[in-house]
Amino acid sequence: MSEIPFEEDVTFDDLPQLKQPAASDDFFRMSHIDKYYTIGDEQMQVLRDVNLSVNEGDFLSILGPSGSGKSTLMNIIGCLDVPNGGEYMLRGQLVESLDENELADLRNREIGFVFQNSQLLPRLDAQRNVELPLIYAGVSPRERARRAKEMLEMVGLKDRMHHYANQLSGGQQQRVAIARALVTNPSLLLADEPTGALDQRTGRQVMELFHRINAQGRTIIMITHDLGIAANARRVVHIVDGELSEEDARNA
């Protein structure tokens, strides 16, 4: 089935409000983070002495070219990987001291992920895709359905709940992915090149949705190589060769 067009001039002004996360100034702090991989007899340094603090409600872009270490940094922020050196405190927990089960629990409780490609399961409709994190969390079927519908309405897809991925435009698929990332009410939305697979106009609409989510108090960290996309954030830092520059990269 061919892809249907994206709607004209989508806005999100009249959509339901998200439940706001609990306020906390010190959301996470990274101090002197190092990350390396050992390949044979050689050690490849990916992150070098990274220091980064993020407050509740920040909208931060981490800007860098391919191979700069930004994906590795995203994996550490998202508790998908742990550093070899330094300290990462998330919600007062020392991340590198947690075992795999504790990391998974922290990740599922605090972090929602949005990737460049929506990664929707093609055999499930939009509602069932959004329900997936709640299935893993053991939420009842009735509550899963209620929360998935609420999130799809929030991203402007109330009339697309029972559409499959191949019946949705690229922008609609990404909005389903955003709804899925938010359905567990995480404190942090972590987005990896979220508009990379979209045309410019559709990308602007997704960024409009991110602004609305952030305005309600959600912390957003966006990984990108595109300065124009990075400029949507209220704070931009630059990563090159594994080193993070704290000055605003838009003025660098």
Short mmCIF file of C-alpha atoms in Angstrom, two decimals:
data_model
loop_
_atom_site.label_atom_id
_atom_site.label_comp_id
_atom_site.label_asym_id
_atom_site.label_seq_id
_atom_site.Cartn_x
_atom_site.Cartn_y
_atom_site.Cartn_z
CA MET A 1 0.00 0.00 0.00
CA SER A 2 1.38 3.41 -0.93
CA GLU A 3 2.18 6.04 1.69
CA ILE A 4 -0.55 8.59 2.26
CA PRO A 5 0.38 12.29 2.24
CA PHE A 6 1.15 14.18 5.43
CA GLU A 7 -1.60 16.51 6.60
CA GLU A 8 -1.54 20.16 5.67
CA ASP A 9 -0.25 22.54 8.35
CA VAL A 10 -0.61 20.29 11.39
CA THR A 11 -0.79 22.16 14.69
CA PHE A 12 -0.95 20.85 18.24
CA ASP A 13 -2.54 23.78 20.05
CA ASP A 14 -5.72 22.04 21.20
CA LEU A 15 -4.35 18.63 22.18
CA PRO A 16 -4.57 17.12 25.69
CA GLN A 17 -1.91 18.06 28.23
CA LEU A 18 0.82 15.64 29.26
CA LYS A 19 1.18 14.68 32.88
CA GLN A 20 4.16 16.71 34.03
CA PRO A 21 7.15 14.96 35.65
CA ALA A 22 8.17 15.78 39.20
CA ALA A 23 10.37 18.89 39.39
CA SER A 24 14.06 18.50 40.17
CA ASP A 25 16.85 20.93 39.34
CA ASP A 26 19.61 18.33 39.07
CA PHE A 27 18.24 15.79 36.62
CA PHE A 28 21.57 14.28 35.66
CA ARG A 29 25.26 15.06 35.87
CA MET A 30 28.21 13.59 33.97
CA SER A 31 31.69 14.18 35.35
CA HIS A 32 34.91 13.29 33.48
CA ILE A 33 33.27 10.56 31.41
CA ASP A 34 35.58 8.38 29.32
CA LYS A 35 34.54 5.60 26.97
CA TYR A 36 36.78 3.30 24.97
CA TYR A 37 36.53 0.01 23.15
CA THR A 38 39.28 -2.59 22.96
CA ILE A 39 39.81 -4.08 19.52
CA GLY A 40 42.50 -6.73 19.56
CA ASP A 41 45.52 -5.17 21.19
CA GLU A 42 44.38 -1.62 20.50
CA GLN A 43 42.20 0.71 22.56
CA MET A 44 39.91 3.10 20.69
CA GLN A 45 38.96 6.15 22.73
CA VAL A 46 35.44 7.37 21.85
CA LEU A 47 34.63 9.85 24.65
CA ARG A 48 37.23 11.96 26.45
CA ASP A 49 36.64 13.75 29.76
CA VAL A 50 33.00 14.63 29.03
CA ASN A 51 31.32 16.90 31.57
CA LEU A 52 27.61 17.69 31.21
CA SER A 53 24.83 18.74 33.57
CA VAL A 54 21.15 18.83 32.60
CA ASN A 55 18.34 20.31 34.68
CA GLU A 56 14.71 19.25 34.76
CA GLY A 57 12.89 20.79 31.80
CA ASP A 58 15.99 21.48 29.68
CA PHE A 59 15.84 21.16 25.89
CA LEU A 60 19.39 20.32 24.87
CA SER A 61 20.86 19.49 21.46
CA ILE A 62 24.14 17.61 21.20
CA LEU A 63 25.53 18.59 17.82
CA GLY A 64 28.29 16.71 16.06
CA PRO A 65 29.38 15.10 12.78
CA SER A 66 29.36 11.39 12.04
CA GLY A 67 32.00 9.60 14.10
CA SER A 68 32.18 12.34 16.73
CA GLY A 69 31.01 10.11 19.59
CA LYS A 70 27.49 11.49 19.86
CA SER A 71 25.81 8.09 19.47
CA THR A 72 28.03 6.60 22.16
CA LEU A 73 27.18 9.54 24.42
CA MET A 74 23.49 9.01 23.70
CA ASN A 75 23.79 5.35 24.67
CA ILE A 76 25.38 6.28 27.99
CA ILE A 77 22.78 8.99 28.71
CA GLY A 78 20.06 6.45 27.87
CA CYS A 79 21.55 3.76 30.15
CA LEU A 80 22.14 1.48 27.17
CA ASP A 81 25.88 1.52 27.91
CA VAL A 82 28.12 2.49 30.81
CA PRO A 83 31.33 4.58 30.81
CA ASN A 84 34.81 3.19 31.46
CA GLY A 85 35.73 6.16 33.59
CA GLY A 86 34.10 9.11 35.32
CA GLU A 87 30.74 9.39 37.03
CA TYR A 88 27.18 9.53 35.69
CA MET A 89 24.47 10.43 38.19
CA LEU A 90 20.86 10.13 37.00
CA ARG A 91 18.12 11.02 39.46
CA GLY A 92 20.64 10.63 42.26
CA GLN A 93 21.69 7.14 41.17
CA LEU A 94 25.25 6.28 40.15
CA VAL A 95 24.54 4.63 36.81
CA GLU A 96 27.79 2.70 36.43
CA SER A 97 27.19 0.95 39.75
CA LEU A 98 23.89 -0.61 38.58
CA ASP A 99 23.56 -4.16 37.28
CA GLU A 100 21.73 -5.03 34.04
CA ASN A 101 18.33 -5.43 35.70
CA GLU A 102 18.68 -2.16 37.60
CA LEU A 103 19.78 -0.36 34.43
CA ALA A 104 16.77 -1.74 32.56
CA ASP A 105 14.43 -0.62 35.35
CA LEU A 106 15.92 2.88 35.44
CA ARG A 107 15.79 3.14 31.64
CA ASN A 108 12.17 1.97 31.43
CA ARG A 109 11.09 4.26 34.25
CA GLU A 110 12.87 7.48 33.32
CA ILE A 111 13.67 7.50 29.58
CA GLY A 112 11.69 7.45 26.35
CA PHE A 113 13.54 6.92 23.05
CA VAL A 114 12.82 8.34 19.61
CA PHE A 115 15.08 7.22 16.74
CA GLN A 116 15.70 8.45 13.19
CA ASN A 117 13.50 5.70 11.79
CA SER A 118 10.32 5.21 13.76
CA GLN A 119 10.96 1.47 14.23
CA LEU A 120 7.26 0.65 14.30
CA LEU A 121 6.34 -3.02 14.14
CA PRO A 122 4.59 -3.43 10.76
CA ARG A 123 2.13 -6.10 11.93
CA LEU A 124 0.74 -3.90 14.71
CA ASP A 125 -1.47 -0.85 14.27
CA ALA A 126 -0.56 2.53 15.79
CA GLN A 127 -2.35 1.86 19.08
CA ARG A 128 -0.68 -1.52 19.59
CA ASN A 129 2.73 -0.05 18.77
CA VAL A 130 2.23 2.62 21.41
CA GLU A 131 1.13 0.01 23.94
CA LEU A 132 4.36 -2.02 23.64
CA PRO A 133 6.34 -0.38 26.49
CA LEU A 134 3.34 -0.86 28.78
CA ILE A 135 3.19 -4.56 27.97
CA TYR A 136 6.80 -4.89 29.10
CA ALA A 137 5.90 -2.93 32.24
CA GLY A 138 3.06 -5.33 33.09
CA VAL A 139 0.24 -2.79 32.70
CA SER A 140 -3.27 -4.24 32.27
CA PRO A 141 -4.78 -4.39 28.75
CA ARG A 142 -7.52 -1.88 29.58
CA GLU A 143 -5.06 0.65 31.03
CA ARG A 144 -2.67 0.10 28.11
CA ALA A 145 -5.40 0.91 25.63
CA ARG A 146 -6.50 4.00 27.55
CA ARG A 147 -2.99 5.44 27.81
CA ALA A 148 -2.10 4.62 24.18
CA LYS A 149 -5.23 6.39 22.93
CA GLU A 150 -4.44 9.39 25.12
CA MET A 151 -0.92 9.65 23.71
CA LEU A 152 -2.05 9.26 20.10
CA GLU A 153 -4.60 12.02 20.65
CA MET A 154 -1.82 14.13 22.18
CA VAL A 155 0.28 13.85 18.99
CA GLY A 156 -2.71 14.57 16.73
CA LEU A 157 -3.38 11.01 15.51
CA LYS A 158 -6.72 10.24 17.14
CA ASP A 159 -8.11 9.23 13.74
CA ARG A 160 -5.11 7.01 12.87
CA MET A 161 -5.13 4.66 15.88
CA HIS A 162 -5.91 1.55 13.84
CA HIS A 163 -3.69 2.36 10.85
CA TYR A 164 -0.58 0.31 10.17
CA ALA A 165 2.84 1.78 9.41
CA ASN A 166 2.45 1.42 5.64
CA GLN A 167 -0.80 3.39 5.88
CA LEU A 168 0.93 6.33 7.58
CA SER A 169 3.18 9.06 6.21
CA GLY A 170 6.74 9.34 7.49
CA GLY A 171 5.77 12.20 9.79
CA GLN A 172 2.81 10.27 11.15
CA GLN A 173 5.01 7.25 11.84
CA GLN A 174 7.42 9.45 13.77
CA ARG A 175 4.58 10.91 15.81
CA VAL A 176 3.43 7.37 16.68
CA ALA A 177 7.02 6.72 17.80
CA ILE A 178 6.91 9.88 19.97
CA ALA A 179 3.62 8.74 21.50
CA ARG A 180 5.21 5.36 22.25
CA ALA A 181 8.21 7.06 23.87
CA LEU A 182 5.92 9.12 26.11
CA VAL A 183 3.35 6.49 27.09
CA THR A 184 5.27 5.44 30.23
CA ASN A 185 5.45 9.11 31.32
CA PRO A 186 9.27 9.25 31.34
CA SER A 187 11.16 12.23 32.72
CA LEU A 188 13.50 12.36 29.71
CA LEU A 189 12.79 12.16 25.99
CA LEU A 190 15.99 11.12 24.20
CA ALA A 191 15.82 11.70 20.43
CA ASP A 192 18.47 10.44 18.00
CA GLU A 193 18.31 12.32 14.66
CA PRO A 194 14.48 12.45 14.97
CA THR A 195 13.96 14.32 11.70
CA GLY A 196 16.76 12.68 9.71
CA ALA A 197 14.40 10.57 7.60
CA LEU A 198 11.83 13.35 7.05
CA ASP A 199 11.48 16.15 4.55
CA GLN A 200 12.05 19.69 5.78
CA ARG A 201 8.39 20.61 6.22
CA THR A 202 7.51 17.41 8.08
CA GLY A 203 10.62 17.83 10.22
CA ARG A 204 9.41 21.27 11.26
CA GLN A 205 6.10 19.80 12.37
CA VAL A 206 7.87 17.18 14.49
CA MET A 207 10.00 19.91 16.05
CA GLU A 208 6.83 21.89 16.80
CA LEU A 209 5.58 18.88 18.74
CA PHE A 210 8.90 18.65 20.62
CA HIS A 211 8.59 22.31 21.62
CA ARG A 212 5.10 21.70 22.97
CA ILE A 213 6.24 18.65 24.93
CA ASN A 214 9.17 20.58 26.39
CA ALA A 215 6.94 23.55 27.27
CA GLN A 216 4.96 21.21 29.52
CA GLY A 217 8.09 20.42 31.53
CA ARG A 218 9.52 17.35 29.80
CA THR A 219 13.31 17.22 29.53
CA ILE A 220 14.47 16.63 25.93
CA ILE A 221 17.94 15.74 24.69
CA MET A 222 18.31 15.62 20.93
CA ILE A 223 21.29 14.15 19.09
CA THR A 224 21.87 15.62 15.62
CA HIS A 225 24.45 16.50 12.98
CA ASP A 226 22.24 19.29 11.59
CA LEU A 227 22.83 22.80 12.94
CA GLY A 228 19.40 23.95 11.75
CA ILE A 229 17.68 21.19 13.74
CA ALA A 230 19.95 21.73 16.76
CA ALA A 231 18.99 25.40 16.83
CA ASN A 232 15.46 24.41 17.84
CA ALA A 233 16.76 23.60 21.32
CA ARG A 234 17.21 26.18 24.05
CA ARG A 235 20.73 24.94 24.69
CA VAL A 236 23.24 23.48 22.20
CA VAL A 237 26.58 21.81 22.90
CA HIS A 238 29.06 20.51 20.37
CA ILE A 239 30.91 17.19 20.32
CA VAL A 240 33.99 16.63 18.15
CA ASP A 241 36.36 13.66 18.41
CA GLY A 242 34.75 12.59 21.66
CA GLU A 243 35.19 15.94 23.40
CA LEU A 244 32.22 18.06 24.44
CA SER A 245 32.25 21.83 24.17
CA GLU A 246 29.96 23.50 26.67
CA GLU A 247 29.70 26.81 24.83
CA ASP A 248 26.62 27.29 22.71
CA ALA A 249 27.54 25.72 19.38
CA ARG A 250 25.18 28.08 17.52
CA ASN A 251 27.59 30.93 18.37
CA ALA A 252 30.78 28.96 17.86
#
